[in-house]
């Protein structure tokens, strides 16, 4: 038996109403693409609901991102550090300052950005700017873990401006905070003290640097400056002792010849000319291709000290004094007509 047409039609209408109630409204929430900052597809969609619409109970308000997302602070720091490592200090400064403009930085990031600017300025040689930045850092973060490093850089910035007094204050402040760089800081402190003519304090600082241990090259450099400090103070025997100590450390002819020449000069000033000229003669005979040996030769010749003519010609030749070398080689051959090495003719040919 067929159902009446009105009953069937009523059931269909009821079913349609129920389905309409269960269908989600397109105006309840924005699409995922819009929430993520993308453009809506098509032009017929309604805009996101206003506060008067009925929101979805489980929805959480989400801030819309800007069109150009700001890079993370760590990414900016890494980029600035790469620029600094590559020697592009101007770009590094811009990068570190860009980090400081990022909202919500941690204290560590704020310190890193400011200290990064100061270091780049220091390496670039803009010492006054670096000093200003480091002064700001130490004022803002007096108890930061980087305080010792900032103080060390402050001393260098002042040293670069020849502010010896200010550099000394900062170097000494660093030594009270940390001992990691004692060798280097004491060395630089001594240089500043020497610039001010405070030889006794400079000597003490150099001795402290040497006591801390260092590489051979750095020990040689420090001992040479220590000898110069002794020379300036009139302590000639102490200066010679430092030159002799360098001769024990060094193994290259340039350094050894220079020490012979400097020690000979100090000994002559100290009233020991025989020992002084002996050091000059040793340089001439042992290191004929070093410029200081040529200087020693000039002193020996001008004071009438005898020098082997072949060695004299060799030192002159190596120094580019070809005419004196020719005379020396000829005198050598005349004194040894039947017993001279073939090298004499080789050097003569080269001189000509």
CSV table of N, CA, C and O in Angstrom, one decimal, residues 13 23 38 44 60 99 153 156 163 174 176 178 191 204 226 244 256 262 274-275 278 287 313 328 334:
chain,number,residue,atom,x,y,z
A,13,UNK,N,10.8,17.2,3.9
A,13,UNK,CA,11.0,18.6,4.4
A,13,UNK,C,11.7,18.5,5.8
A,13,UNK,O,12.6,19.3,6.1
A,23,UNK,N,24.7,21.5,9.5
A,23,UNK,CA,25.7,22.0,8.5
A,23,UNK,C,26.4,23.2,9.2
A,23,UNK,O,25.8,24.1,9.6
A,38,UNK,N,47.8,33.8,4.6
A,38,UNK,CA,47.7,33.8,3.1
A,38,UNK,C,46.4,34.5,2.7
A,38,UNK,O,45.6,34.9,3.5
A,44,UNK,N,34.0,35.3,-3.0
A,44,UNK,CA,32.6,35.3,-2.5
A,44,UNK,C,32.6,35.0,-1.0
A,44,UNK,O,31.5,34.9,-0.5
A,60,UNK,N,40.6,29.8,19.8
A,60,UNK,CA,41.4,30.7,20.5
A,60,UNK,C,41.9,31.8,19.6
A,60,UNK,O,42.4,31.6,18.5
A,99,UNK,N,69.9,43.3,16.0
A,99,UNK,CA,69.5,42.4,17.1
A,99,UNK,C,68.8,43.2,18.2
A,99,UNK,O,67.8,42.8,18.8
A,153,UNK,N,88.8,44.9,26.6
A,153,UNK,CA,88.6,45.6,25.3
A,153,UNK,C,88.6,47.1,25.6
A,153,UNK,O,89.1,47.9,24.7
A,156,UNK,N,92.1,48.2,25.6
A,156,UNK,CA,92.7,48.3,24.3
A,156,UNK,C,92.2,49.5,23.5
A,156,UNK,O,93.0,50.1,22.7
A,163,UNK,N,95.7,56.9,25.1
A,163,UNK,CA,95.3,57.3,26.4
A,163,UNK,C,96.0,56.3,27.4
A,163,UNK,O,95.3,55.4,27.9
A,174,UNK,N,91.2,44.8,34.9
A,174,UNK,CA,91.0,43.4,34.3
A,174,UNK,C,91.8,42.4,35.1
A,174,UNK,O,91.3,41.3,35.5
A,176,UNK,N,92.6,42.3,38.1
A,176,UNK,CA,91.9,42.1,39.4
A,176,UNK,C,90.7,41.2,39.2
A,176,UNK,O,90.3,40.5,40.2
A,178,UNK,N,90.3,38.8,36.5
A,178,UNK,CA,90.5,37.5,35.8
A,178,UNK,C,92.0,37.3,35.6
A,178,UNK,O,92.8,38.3,35.5
A,191,UNK,N,103.9,48.0,28.2
A,191,UNK,CA,104.1,49.0,27.1
A,191,UNK,C,103.5,50.3,27.4
A,191,UNK,O,104.2,51.4,27.1
A,204,UNK,N,108.5,45.6,36.1
A,204,UNK,CA,107.7,44.7,37.0
A,204,UNK,C,106.6,44.0,36.2
A,204,UNK,O,106.4,42.8,36.3
A,226,UNK,N,111.8,44.3,27.3
A,226,UNK,CA,112.3,44.4,28.7
A,226,UNK,C,113.7,44.9,28.6
A,226,UNK,O,114.1,45.8,29.4
A,244,UNK,N,121.2,38.2,25.9
A,244,UNK,CA,121.8,36.9,26.0
A,244,UNK,C,120.7,35.8,26.2
A,244,UNK,O,120.8,34.7,25.6
A,256,UNK,N,119.3,36.3,16.0
A,256,UNK,CA,120.6,36.2,16.7
A,256,UNK,C,121.6,37.3,16.3
A,256,UNK,O,122.3,37.8,17.1
A,262,UNK,N,122.7,44.5,19.3
A,262,UNK,CA,122.2,45.3,20.4
A,262,UNK,C,123.0,45.1,21.7
A,262,UNK,O,123.3,46.0,22.4
A,274,UNK,N,135.8,46.3,24.3
A,274,UNK,CA,136.4,45.0,23.7
A,274,UNK,C,135.3,44.0,23.6
A,274,UNK,O,135.2,43.3,22.5
A,275,UNK,N,134.5,43.8,24.6
A,275,UNK,CA,133.4,42.8,24.5
A,275,UNK,C,132.3,43.2,23.5
A,275,UNK,O,131.8,42.4,22.8
A,278,UNK,N,133.6,42.6,20.0
A,278,UNK,CA,133.6,41.2,19.8
A,278,UNK,C,132.3,40.7,19.4
A,278,UNK,O,132.2,39.8,18.5
A,287,UNK,N,126.6,35.7,10.7
A,287,UNK,CA,125.4,36.0,10.0
A,287,UNK,C,125.6,37.0,8.9
A,287,UNK,O,125.1,38.1,9.0
A,313,UNK,N,133.5,41.6,2.3
A,313,UNK,CA,132.9,41.7,1.0
A,313,UNK,C,131.6,41.0,0.9
A,313,UNK,O,130.6,41.5,0.3
A,328,UNK,N,136.6,45.0,-1.3
A,328,UNK,CA,137.0,44.0,-0.3
A,328,UNK,C,137.4,42.6,-0.9
A,328,UNK,O,138.4,42.0,-0.5
A,334,UNK,N,144.2,39.7,-3.6
A,334,UNK,CA,145.5,40.2,-3.6
A,334,UNK,C,146.3,39.6,-2.4
A,334,UNK,O,147.5,39.3,-2.5
